[in-house]
XYZ file of C-alpha atoms in Angstrom:
504
model
C -93.357 -13.888 -158.645
C -93.687 -14.893 -154.986
C -92.632 -18.470 -155.712
C -89.597 -17.226 -157.638
C -88.568 -14.979 -154.745
C -88.977 -17.890 -152.357
C -86.652 -20.022 -154.448
C -84.069 -17.224 -154.590
C -84.214 -16.741 -150.829
C -83.921 -20.479 -150.208
C -80.891 -20.699 -152.477
C -79.233 -17.757 -150.769
C -79.812 -19.202 -147.306
C -78.259 -22.536 -148.268
C -75.300 -21.024 -150.090
C -71.895 -22.145 -148.833
C -69.508 -19.219 -148.758
C -66.503 -20.526 -146.889
C -64.872 -23.716 -145.612
C -65.961 -22.511 -142.157
C -69.613 -22.173 -141.147
C -71.070 -18.734 -141.802
C -70.653 -16.399 -138.870
C -73.644 -14.638 -137.371
C -74.351 -11.189 -138.756
C -72.201 -8.596 -136.994
C -72.022 -4.817 -136.868
C -69.534 -2.193 -135.803
C -70.539 1.316 -134.845
C -67.385 3.408 -135.080
C -67.652 6.710 -133.213
C -64.769 8.732 -134.581
C -63.650 12.318 -134.282
C -64.917 13.226 -137.737
C -67.707 10.749 -138.423
C -69.943 8.170 -136.819
C -70.273 5.096 -139.017
C -72.233 1.866 -139.022
C -71.025 -1.149 -140.989
C -72.986 -4.411 -140.955
C -71.131 -7.524 -142.082
C -72.268 -10.906 -143.344
C -70.705 -13.873 -145.112
C -67.393 -15.684 -144.550
C -65.792 -15.015 -141.190
C -62.329 -14.455 -142.654
C -63.422 -11.825 -145.134
C -67.051 -10.800 -144.522
C -68.787 -8.668 -147.092
C -70.357 -5.333 -146.253
C -74.120 -5.687 -146.063
C -74.753 -2.063 -145.080
C -72.547 1.006 -144.650
C -73.573 4.482 -143.558
C -71.768 7.403 -141.994
C -72.796 10.698 -140.458
C -70.283 13.551 -140.354
C -70.972 14.393 -136.737
C -67.714 16.313 -136.172
C -67.380 15.270 -132.532
C -63.751 16.366 -132.488
C -64.150 19.629 -134.392
C -63.791 21.834 -131.303
C -61.383 19.704 -129.242
C -58.272 21.725 -130.059
C -60.073 24.945 -129.135
C -62.340 24.008 -126.192
C -61.365 20.493 -125.162
C -65.000 19.402 -125.385
C -67.562 18.051 -127.840
C -69.899 20.854 -128.907
C -73.578 20.310 -127.913
C -74.774 20.287 -131.533
C -72.115 17.745 -132.547
C -72.969 15.546 -129.563
C -76.669 15.590 -130.441
C -75.877 14.808 -134.075
C -73.636 11.902 -133.077
C -76.173 10.470 -130.650
C -78.969 10.697 -133.226
C -76.754 8.709 -135.582
C -76.033 6.117 -132.894
C -79.749 5.788 -132.135
C -80.603 5.271 -135.815
C -77.815 2.761 -136.232
C -78.970 0.734 -133.232
C -82.482 0.644 -134.678
C -81.175 -0.561 -138.052
C -79.164 -3.303 -136.370
C -82.288 -4.596 -134.687
C -84.228 -4.462 -137.966
C -81.462 -6.360 -139.802
C -81.294 -8.987 -137.060
C -77.675 -8.287 -136.181
C -76.640 -10.721 -133.464
C -73.494 -8.932 -132.328
C -72.967 -5.168 -132.176
C -69.618 -3.695 -131.201
C -69.795 0.037 -130.555
C -66.387 1.694 -130.211
C -65.281 5.283 -129.675
C -61.856 6.741 -130.404
C -59.957 9.989 -129.868
C -62.767 12.561 -129.687
C -64.745 10.804 -126.966
C -61.529 9.637 -125.317
C -60.045 13.132 -125.046
C -63.119 15.331 -124.608
C -63.957 16.586 -121.141
C -67.590 15.652 -121.788
C -66.784 12.291 -123.387
C -68.292 10.442 -120.382
C -71.574 12.261 -121.017
C -71.664 10.932 -124.584
C -71.055 7.386 -123.335
C -73.750 7.702 -120.652
C -76.347 9.006 -123.104
C -75.562 6.200 -125.540
C -75.942 3.673 -122.726
C -79.383 5.099 -121.968
C -80.272 4.140 -125.559
C -79.207 0.574 -124.845
C -75.746 0.735 -126.408
C -72.552 0.067 -124.490
C -69.760 2.188 -125.927
C -66.295 0.673 -125.706
C -63.766 3.463 -125.290
C -60.577 2.417 -127.076
C -57.218 3.562 -125.824
C -54.735 4.975 -128.314
C -52.825 1.693 -128.216
C -55.975 -0.330 -128.890
C -56.835 1.959 -131.784
C -53.363 1.515 -133.267
C -53.516 -2.264 -132.878
C -56.952 -2.350 -134.491
C -55.768 -0.354 -137.514
C -52.656 -2.527 -137.846
C -54.737 -5.692 -137.673
C -56.964 -4.267 -140.376
C -53.961 -3.840 -142.651
C -52.862 -7.406 -141.912
C -56.368 -8.649 -142.681
C -56.307 -7.112 -146.153
C -52.554 -7.383 -146.877
C -51.440 -10.503 -144.959
C -47.759 -10.197 -145.884
C -47.532 -6.519 -144.905
C -44.212 -5.627 -143.264
C -43.642 -2.016 -142.303
C -45.269 0.902 -140.492
C -49.027 1.462 -140.366
C -50.234 5.047 -140.073
C -53.910 5.578 -139.261
C -54.935 9.224 -139.601
C -58.246 10.063 -137.977
C -59.939 13.267 -137.030
C -58.459 13.422 -133.551
C -55.278 11.355 -133.615
C -52.589 9.633 -135.624
C -51.732 6.058 -134.699
C -48.499 4.371 -135.768
C -47.835 0.649 -135.548
C -44.942 -1.569 -136.597
C -46.112 -4.826 -138.176
C -43.974 -7.796 -139.130
C -44.724 -11.471 -139.663
C -48.424 -10.967 -138.958
C -47.708 -9.443 -135.543
C -48.110 -5.906 -134.190
C -44.815 -5.108 -132.471
C -44.973 -1.442 -131.403
C -47.665 1.235 -131.284
C -48.008 4.909 -130.442
C -50.917 7.343 -130.559
C -50.289 11.037 -131.253
C -52.770 13.957 -131.024
C -52.300 14.814 -134.688
C -55.723 14.210 -136.239
C -56.808 16.264 -139.249
C -59.147 18.344 -137.079
C -56.196 19.442 -134.926
C -53.749 20.169 -137.751
C -55.032 23.589 -138.920
C -54.311 25.126 -135.527
C -50.795 23.665 -135.513
C -49.956 24.744 -139.064
C -51.273 28.245 -138.432
C -48.313 28.785 -136.081
C -45.783 28.664 -138.899
C -44.583 26.620 -141.896
C -42.136 24.497 -139.857
C -44.206 24.079 -136.718
C -45.829 20.791 -137.771
C -42.479 19.132 -138.431
C -41.042 20.322 -135.119
C -44.057 18.981 -133.228
C -43.935 15.614 -135.009
C -40.223 15.238 -134.252
C -40.792 16.126 -130.604
C -43.735 13.730 -130.252
C -41.877 10.820 -131.848
C -38.906 11.376 -129.563
C -41.115 11.636 -126.465
C -42.950 8.432 -127.398
C -39.633 6.604 -127.793
C -40.325 5.666 -131.397
C -37.163 4.402 -133.080
C -37.327 4.872 -136.862
C -36.451 1.904 -139.067
C -35.503 3.300 -142.468
C -36.597 1.892 -145.820
C -39.844 0.295 -144.666
C -43.194 0.627 -146.487
C -45.663 3.024 -144.903
C -49.261 1.741 -144.988
C -51.845 4.513 -145.207
C -55.107 4.089 -143.279
C -57.853 6.653 -142.782
C -60.323 8.511 -144.982
C -58.227 11.628 -145.550
C -55.150 9.711 -146.692
C -57.260 7.442 -148.891
C -58.838 10.548 -150.436
C -55.354 11.900 -151.089
C -54.470 8.633 -152.838
C -57.579 8.926 -155.031
C -56.439 12.404 -156.001
C -53.073 10.979 -157.026
C -54.780 8.208 -158.992
C -56.559 10.853 -161.030
C -53.400 12.913 -161.514
C -51.512 9.884 -162.830
C -54.453 8.454 -164.850
C -54.119 5.185 -162.985
C -56.179 2.642 -164.972
C -57.725 0.834 -162.004
C -60.214 2.744 -159.803
C -59.408 0.665 -156.708
C -57.541 2.362 -153.875
C -56.624 -0.758 -151.888
C -52.925 -1.557 -152.317
C -52.422 1.476 -154.539
C -48.758 2.430 -154.262
C -46.863 5.722 -154.415
C -43.226 6.602 -153.997
C -42.201 8.139 -150.687
C -41.247 11.337 -152.511
C -44.779 11.632 -153.825
C -46.017 12.745 -150.393
C -44.111 16.025 -150.592
C -45.140 16.554 -154.206
C -48.818 16.085 -153.317
C -48.472 18.628 -150.515
C -47.492 21.272 -153.066
C -50.024 20.192 -155.680
C -53.098 19.933 -153.465
C -52.513 23.386 -151.988
C -52.953 24.934 -155.449
C -55.895 22.873 -156.745
C -59.377 24.360 -156.781
C -61.740 22.605 -154.369
C -64.386 22.295 -157.073
C -62.031 20.084 -159.051
C -61.298 17.960 -156.004
C -65.004 17.385 -155.387
C -65.336 15.999 -158.915
C -62.958 13.121 -158.198
C -64.871 9.812 -158.045
C -65.485 8.606 -154.467
C -64.248 11.928 -153.082
C -66.747 13.186 -150.522
C -67.159 16.924 -150.025
C -66.353 16.580 -146.344
C -62.897 15.187 -147.124
C -61.812 17.950 -149.490
C -61.006 20.546 -146.795
C -58.775 18.041 -144.957
C -56.543 17.208 -147.932
C -53.932 19.990 -147.571
C -53.390 19.204 -143.890
C -53.429 15.436 -144.483
C -50.835 15.822 -147.250
C -48.637 18.042 -145.094
C -48.665 15.558 -142.225
C -47.976 12.645 -144.552
C -44.969 14.434 -146.003
C -43.552 15.116 -142.536
C -44.168 11.611 -141.196
C -42.724 9.898 -144.264
C -39.636 12.076 -144.060
C -39.127 11.413 -140.356
C -39.712 7.662 -140.678
C -37.561 7.466 -143.837
C -40.200 5.284 -145.517
C -39.370 3.470 -148.738
C -42.805 3.670 -150.362
C -46.470 4.309 -149.634
C -49.132 1.584 -149.759
C -52.819 2.384 -149.277
C -55.036 0.075 -147.245
C -58.812 0.156 -147.604
C -58.952 -1.857 -144.398
C -58.471 -0.209 -141.033
C -59.850 -0.188 -137.512
C -63.234 -1.788 -138.145
C -61.853 -4.652 -140.200
C -59.047 -5.008 -137.680
C -61.478 -5.441 -134.806
C -63.168 -8.282 -136.694
C -59.869 -9.891 -137.670
C -58.441 -9.642 -134.167
C -61.407 -11.591 -132.786
C -60.907 -14.559 -135.150
C -59.268 -17.830 -134.146
C -55.732 -18.236 -135.479
C -56.709 -20.937 -137.985
C -59.288 -18.692 -139.663
C -56.927 -15.704 -139.630
C -54.508 -17.849 -141.611
C -56.991 -18.304 -144.479
C -56.161 -16.475 -147.689
C -58.589 -13.514 -147.969
C -58.583 -13.493 -151.765
C -59.315 -17.196 -152.105
C -62.009 -17.166 -149.417
C -63.720 -14.236 -151.136
C -63.349 -15.787 -154.598
C -64.854 -19.029 -153.329
C -67.794 -17.177 -151.788
C -68.410 -15.211 -154.989
C -68.015 -18.294 -157.145
C -70.392 -20.357 -155.034
C -72.951 -17.564 -154.970
C -73.084 -17.258 -158.758
C -72.270 -20.774 -159.921
C -74.711 -23.230 -161.442
C -73.180 -26.080 -159.441
C -71.311 -26.016 -156.142
C -67.748 -26.970 -155.244
C -66.363 -27.048 -158.790
C -63.559 -24.476 -158.745
C -60.957 -26.437 -156.803
C -61.488 -29.446 -159.071
C -60.859 -27.288 -162.152
C -57.641 -25.944 -160.648
C -56.342 -29.447 -159.908
C -57.369 -30.639 -163.373
C -55.508 -27.925 -165.314
C -52.513 -27.747 -162.932
C -50.363 -30.309 -164.840
C -50.203 -27.903 -167.784
C -48.696 -25.178 -165.614
C -46.238 -27.003 -163.395
C -43.759 -24.126 -163.584
C -46.151 -21.552 -162.078
C -44.681 -20.097 -158.908
C -46.674 -19.805 -155.669
C -47.952 -16.303 -156.462
C -49.132 -17.341 -159.924
C -50.760 -20.529 -158.603
C -52.748 -18.411 -156.157
C -54.185 -16.156 -158.887
C -54.829 -19.174 -161.116
C -56.803 -20.815 -158.330
C -58.828 -17.645 -157.806
C -59.697 -17.686 -161.516
C -60.812 -21.310 -161.241
C -62.991 -20.516 -158.227
C -64.652 -17.808 -160.337
C -65.028 -20.003 -163.408
C -68.834 -19.971 -163.392
C -69.575 -16.346 -162.485
C -70.521 -15.333 -166.017
C -73.172 -17.842 -166.974
C -76.120 -15.538 -166.215
C -74.711 -12.763 -168.388
C -75.667 -12.180 -172.003
C -73.424 -14.567 -173.993
C -72.080 -11.649 -176.024
C -70.827 -9.946 -172.854
C -69.605 -12.792 -170.664
C -65.966 -11.959 -171.306
C -66.578 -8.369 -170.260
C -68.454 -9.630 -167.203
C -65.383 -11.622 -166.193
C -63.185 -8.543 -166.507
C -65.609 -6.468 -164.433
C -65.627 -9.021 -161.616
C -61.856 -9.355 -161.596
C -61.063 -5.649 -161.674
C -63.859 -4.073 -159.664
C -64.984 -6.590 -157.059
C -64.038 -5.795 -153.489
C -61.037 -8.138 -153.362
C -58.176 -7.698 -150.910
C -54.825 -9.439 -150.747
C -54.291 -8.780 -154.454
C -52.114 -6.244 -156.259
C -53.013 -4.309 -159.401
C -50.882 -6.568 -161.660
C -52.546 -9.622 -160.109
C -55.967 -8.135 -160.773
C -54.872 -7.710 -164.360
C -53.912 -11.391 -164.586
C -57.212 -12.441 -163.012
C -59.116 -10.266 -165.483
C -57.197 -11.748 -168.419
C -57.837 -15.316 -167.270
C -61.584 -14.783 -166.915
C -61.750 -12.820 -170.174
C -60.089 -15.644 -172.083
C -62.184 -18.265 -170.304
C -65.445 -16.526 -171.197
C -64.628 -16.299 -174.895
C -62.123 -13.492 -175.305
C -59.442 -15.799 -176.673
C -55.817 -14.714 -176.419
C -56.596 -11.030 -176.961
C -56.156 -8.622 -174.067
C -59.178 -6.737 -172.724
C -58.836 -2.965 -173.173
C -56.834 -1.286 -170.438
C -55.625 -4.474 -168.798
C -52.319 -4.253 -170.664
C -51.516 -1.257 -168.439
C -51.752 -3.342 -165.267
C -49.468 -6.331 -165.838
C -46.511 -7.318 -168.041
C -47.271 -8.994 -171.391
C -45.747 -12.317 -170.353
C -47.920 -12.448 -167.239
C -51.054 -11.690 -169.230
C -50.119 -14.330 -171.821
C -49.799 -16.900 -169.049
C -53.154 -15.875 -167.593
C -54.804 -16.162 -171.007
C -53.585 -19.769 -171.225
C -55.138 -20.438 -167.816
C -58.373 -19.034 -169.188
C -58.339 -21.336 -172.229
C -57.618 -24.330 -169.998
C -60.512 -23.402 -167.688
C -62.703 -23.000 -170.777
C -61.802 -26.526 -171.853
C -62.549 -27.914 -168.381
C -65.948 -26.255 -168.275
C -66.930 -27.533 -171.703
C -65.785 -31.083 -171.041
C -67.537 -31.248 -167.678
C -70.643 -29.228 -168.391
C -69.883 -27.304 -165.206
C -70.131 -30.264 -162.841
C -67.395 -32.140 -161.024
C -67.947 -35.734 -162.198
C -66.416 -35.648 -165.702
C -63.240 -34.002 -164.395
C -62.887 -36.741 -161.792
C -62.817 -39.435 -164.501
C -60.489 -37.610 -166.910
C -56.941 -36.314 -166.824
C -55.065 -33.533 -168.549
C -51.300 -33.775 -168.855
C -48.419 -32.322 -170.793
C -45.480 -34.101 -172.291
C -42.744 -32.564 -174.373
C -44.457 -30.780 -177.253
C -47.918 -32.207 -176.596
C -51.059 -31.903 -174.447
C -52.831 -35.170 -173.680
C -56.439 -35.569 -172.578
C -57.106 -38.999 -171.131
C -60.589 -40.506 -170.842
C -61.636 -43.983 -169.801
C -63.380 -46.079 -172.441
C -66.689 -45.749 -170.658
C -66.393 -41.977 -170.648
C -65.053 -41.469 -174.171
C -68.356 -40.017 -175.365
C -67.603 -36.890 -173.336
C -65.152 -35.972 -176.089
C -67.446 -34.062 -178.466
C -66.672 -31.682 -181.295
C -66.747 -28.604 -179.068
C -64.402 -30.219 -176.568
C -61.965 -31.080 -179.340
C -62.107 -27.528 -180.675
C -61.301 -26.059 -177.282
C -58.486 -28.547 -176.747
C -57.077 -27.616 -180.151
C -57.312 -23.895 -179.398
C -55.472 -24.379 -176.111
C -52.744 -26.461 -177.747
C -52.256 -23.922 -180.517
C -52.007 -21.077 -177.995
C -49.355 -23.049 -176.101
C -47.503 -23.904 -179.305
C -47.850 -27.670 -178.911
C -49.815 -30.578 -180.403
C -52.714 -32.370 -178.717
C -53.916 -35.950 -178.429
C -56.829 -37.901 -176.911
C -55.852 -40.955 -174.877
C -58.297 -43.761 -173.984
């Protein structure tokens, strides 16, 4: 047993996860108005995976609207969390800890006391301004949705940050004292008071609305609201990142959530009990903001401030890396029998799909990078394993229809043929899924011909002429063409409606 564990550890330590060298393990302690959270990251610098994630609902900002200060019990609870988190970072050999505080500590009269007591524990707390908080949230959206173009709204416990993003750049930011912990007191003053205050604050901040832009939702309360909508609409994919709603849906959710029993809300998957009480206020604010900004649609981002802080610190060349492809490469390399094979597969099958556009080529490449993730699974369930990885892994930079195509490609590659895995037909159009299934059969052929290593693909060539697929092998490599290879070539040709031929 010990020798087996040693081999596993050695393999993990030598695993290549990115074109860039692995970054040292990092951590962010996020001291918010509602919660204090620790996230420890490891893996590729462009899109690190979460090694550890824990939050404590300290409620530092719960009394700000009433007293202007952090209550003693909340301060003690927050500092205990910070102390535990610092200890865990040391135990996990984190080389870089960034401890940041936002609206509650920034606005509280006794915020400096919190910072001083944390410093006595050995932690330097970085107090973010409202502008820095807005930039961080916007950068988080850009990290997970690189082509995002619109308005980012980050709703926290103590404040609401807005940021205009375009072309990968944050152009304008404002921070408003409209966190979910402040909203009940505002709404208690009358049904129209919240809208009047939002209008006044936007005007005072000099924010000029640009109509018909997407509004990107960041923050736990708005994500929880999106999960509620996913359940209401029976959305087939339980992934909130890049979930979309119409702008009009915000007002509808305001009415619906106010009449739903809290017990039902607590039963929603991934809905924490602490978020349920904030939903009516979060929905009301969303409805007002969307109306005032004249947003075209709503897009949810699972990435926010913490991911933005990491992304902002990266060199420009690493920021430019595709987050989906970096993550797919890391996952593929971690689970593959042999290293560095996915890109070769993609180049090998590419001549069959010369008419794929850039978006399709990107998903096809991701499928190729994941071509060997199912080999450890029971052979009878490898196709299902491929679907699970495609649909439920923590990918970003990918829409629901694209997840459907990725799932179809891996399903077909791992033995599902041209049939569609259950539920996936609800995510993408039939023609897109048919195309992805053909990718899967081509990947399946490549893996059988090569045995999962790069060499045989380097000495062979796949091409397509009018009405025919041709597999070319050199005379010295002709013995690679076995019965199973021929069967998979025939299956691919039949699915594409063409003939096939071996060239030597």
